[in-house]
mmCIF file of C-alpha atoms in Angstrom:
data_model
loop_
_atom_site.group_PDB
_atom_site.id
_atom_site.type_symbol
_atom_site.label_atom_id
_atom_site.label_comp_id
_atom_site.label_asym_id
_atom_site.label_seq_id
_atom_site.Cartn_x
_atom_site.Cartn_y
_atom_site.Cartn_z
ATOM 1 C CA MET A 11 0.129 0.046 0.032
ATOM 2 C CA GLN A 12 1.004 3.415 -0.956
ATOM 3 C CA LYS A 13 2.415 5.654 2.095
ATOM 4 C CA GLN A 14 0.000 8.560 2.985
ATOM 5 C CA THR A 15 1.285 12.228 2.852
ATOM 6 C CA GLU A 16 0.437 14.894 5.189
ATOM 7 C CA SER A 17 -1.698 16.494 2.301
ATOM 8 C CA LEU A 18 -3.928 13.397 2.594
ATOM 9 C CA LEU A 19 -4.839 14.921 6.235
ATOM 10 C CA THR A 20 -7.902 16.650 6.232
ATOM 11 C CA ALA A 21 -9.578 17.482 9.811
ATOM 12 C CA GLU A 22 -6.851 15.854 11.951
ATOM 13 C CA PRO A 23 -4.425 18.905 12.169
ATOM 14 C CA LEU A 24 -7.898 21.129 13.021
ATOM 15 C CA GLN A 25 -8.653 18.544 15.694
ATOM 16 C CA VAL A 26 -5.270 18.549 17.033
ATOM 17 C CA ALA A 27 -5.320 22.530 17.051
ATOM 18 C CA ALA A 28 -8.818 22.558 18.831
ATOM 19 C CA TYR A 29 -8.097 20.125 21.509
ATOM 20 C CA GLY A 30 -4.660 21.369 21.877
ATOM 21 C CA GLY A 31 -6.290 25.013 22.475
ATOM 22 C CA ALA A 32 -8.971 23.920 24.864
ATOM 23 C CA ILE A 33 -6.620 21.899 27.082
ATOM 24 C CA ASN A 34 -4.337 25.052 27.045
ATOM 25 C CA ARG A 35 -7.213 27.193 27.960
ATOM 26 C CA TYR A 36 -8.914 25.108 30.827
ATOM 27 C CA TYR A 37 -6.347 22.761 32.138
ATOM 28 C CA SER A 38 -2.842 24.934 31.963
ATOM 29 C CA ASP A 39 -3.349 25.423 36.113
ATOM 30 C CA ARG A 40 -3.607 21.512 36.475
ATOM 31 C CA LEU A 41 -0.731 21.064 34.258
ATOM 32 C CA PHE A 42 1.720 22.962 35.971
ATOM 33 C CA ASN A 43 1.036 26.005 33.849
ATOM 34 C CA CYS A 44 2.618 23.960 31.076
ATOM 35 C CA LYS A 45 1.201 24.918 27.564
ATOM 36 C CA ILE A 46 1.025 22.623 24.497
ATOM 37 C CA ASN A 47 3.192 23.773 21.867
ATOM 38 C CA HIS A 48 3.922 20.907 19.770
ATOM 39 C CA ALA A 49 1.922 18.161 18.637
ATOM 40 C CA LEU A 50 2.173 14.495 16.581
ATOM 41 C CA ILE A 51 -0.355 12.778 14.831
ATOM 42 C CA VAL A 52 0.342 8.996 14.330
ATOM 43 C CA VAL A 53 -1.458 7.121 11.511
ATOM 44 C CA ALA A 54 -1.343 3.228 11.979
ATOM 45 C CA LEU A 55 -2.882 0.681 9.655
ATOM 46 C CA PRO A 56 -2.439 -2.791 10.093
ATOM 47 C CA GLY A 57 0.020 -4.343 8.444
ATOM 48 C CA GLU A 58 2.125 -1.038 7.479
ATOM 49 C CA GLU A 59 4.784 0.981 9.408
ATOM 50 C CA ALA A 60 3.135 3.944 11.438
ATOM 51 C CA GLU A 61 3.579 7.605 9.732
ATOM 52 C CA ILE A 62 4.025 10.412 11.916
ATOM 53 C CA PHE A 63 3.399 13.928 11.650
ATOM 54 C CA GLU A 64 4.985 16.290 13.618
ATOM 55 C CA PHE A 65 3.805 20.281 14.280
ATOM 56 C CA ASP A 66 6.030 22.201 16.085
ATOM 57 C CA ARG A 67 4.687 25.172 17.355
ATOM 58 C CA ALA A 68 4.939 27.689 14.438
ATOM 59 C CA ARG A 69 2.825 25.156 12.553
ATOM 60 C CA LEU A 70 0.370 24.756 15.211
ATOM 61 C CA ILE A 71 -0.150 28.169 15.732
ATOM 62 C CA HIS A 72 -0.516 28.154 11.942
ATOM 63 C CA VAL A 73 -3.326 25.439 11.973
ATOM 64 C CA TRP A 74 -4.847 26.771 15.191
ATOM 65 C CA HIS A 75 -5.646 29.863 12.991
ATOM 66 C CA GLN A 76 -6.982 28.071 10.479
ATOM 67 C CA TRP A 77 -9.247 26.201 13.069
ATOM 68 C CA LEU A 78 -10.534 29.766 14.122
ATOM 69 C CA ASN A 79 -11.485 30.714 10.846
ATOM 70 C CA ARG A 80 -13.382 27.346 10.223
ATOM 71 C CA LEU A 81 -15.095 27.867 13.846
ATOM 72 C CA LYS A 82 -16.539 31.278 12.248
ATOM 73 C CA LEU A 83 -18.215 29.705 9.857
ATOM 74 C CA PHE A 84 -20.659 28.109 12.832
#
């Protein structure tokens, strides 16, 4: 089977940004004032090597802004 590419990830990066933002907003005091600023998406399929997509702080912020723009539609 052909390896996935990051361009095939559709809603997953937005979900990661949304969850990260929610955790930062509501649970940071319980996380010793830490903030989520990096993320990973791991795609694992049976019989395939797992693929890891990393989101550094700059990319996570970019996806966060995409999430906010999407949120405005609702």
